[in-house]
Amino acid sequence: QVQLVESGGAFVYPGEFLRLSCAASGFPFEHRAMSWIRQRPGKGVEWIATISSGGRDTNYLGSVRGRFIIARDNAKNQLYLEMGILKPEDTAVYYCTESPSIEPAGPGTQVTVAS
């Protein structure tokens, strides 16, 4: 049974840094490309970033490129999203998914950026 559990969300001030984690189980994580998606208040799901199975290739939504970094540790079945220079518009519930899905599969983790 596929399980994806996100964690690390918090309330932060604009300009701060946050690191999200996703614990994966129930499927061959090391052979799957993975993505982060988010749902901002009152908006639909938005794809943010994808990383290849081996971690060599990454792609980002334009508005987060240069601020966010997607990474993975296949030995630990963990996916990460390092978010820097956070902005209020980054406020959202963040989810990890098996690429190319953009359907939330886990509980998500809330990130709130506000002054």
mmCIF file of N, CA, C and O in Angstrom, residues 19 40 65 72 89 110:
data_model
loop_
_atom_site.group_PDB
_atom_site.id
_atom_site.type_symbol
_atom_site.label_atom_id
_atom_site.label_comp_id
_atom_site.label_asym_id
_atom_site.label_seq_id
_atom_site.Cartn_x
_atom_site.Cartn_y
_atom_site.Cartn_z
ATOM 1 N N ARG A 19 12.338 23.513 5.493
ATOM 2 C CA ARG A 19 12.619 22.250 4.818
ATOM 3 C C ARG A 19 11.483 21.277 5.073
ATOM 4 O O ARG A 19 11.193 20.931 6.222
ATOM 5 N N ARG A 40 -2.779 26.252 -2.687
ATOM 6 C CA ARG A 40 -2.885 27.528 -1.983
ATOM 7 C C ARG A 40 -4.341 27.808 -1.638
ATOM 8 O O ARG A 40 -5.250 27.280 -2.270
ATOM 9 N N ARG A 65 11.699 28.557 -8.932
ATOM 10 C CA ARG A 65 13.066 28.232 -9.382
ATOM 11 C C ARG A 65 14.049 29.231 -8.794
ATOM 12 O O ARG A 65 13.838 30.441 -8.825
ATOM 13 N N ARG A 72 16.315 14.136 -2.737
ATOM 14 C CA ARG A 72 15.840 12.845 -2.254
ATOM 15 C C ARG A 72 16.984 12.043 -1.674
ATOM 16 O O ARG A 72 18.150 12.229 -2.050
ATOM 17 N N GLU A 89 2.887 34.381 -0.828
ATOM 18 C CA GLU A 89 2.205 33.593 -1.855
ATOM 19 C C GLU A 89 2.630 32.127 -1.867
ATOM 20 O O GLU A 89 2.065 31.329 -2.618
ATOM 21 N N GLN A 110 1.154 21.957 6.235
ATOM 22 C CA GLN A 110 0.775 23.352 6.050
ATOM 23 C C GLN A 110 1.983 24.264 6.204
ATOM 24 O O GLN A 110 2.701 24.197 7.216
#
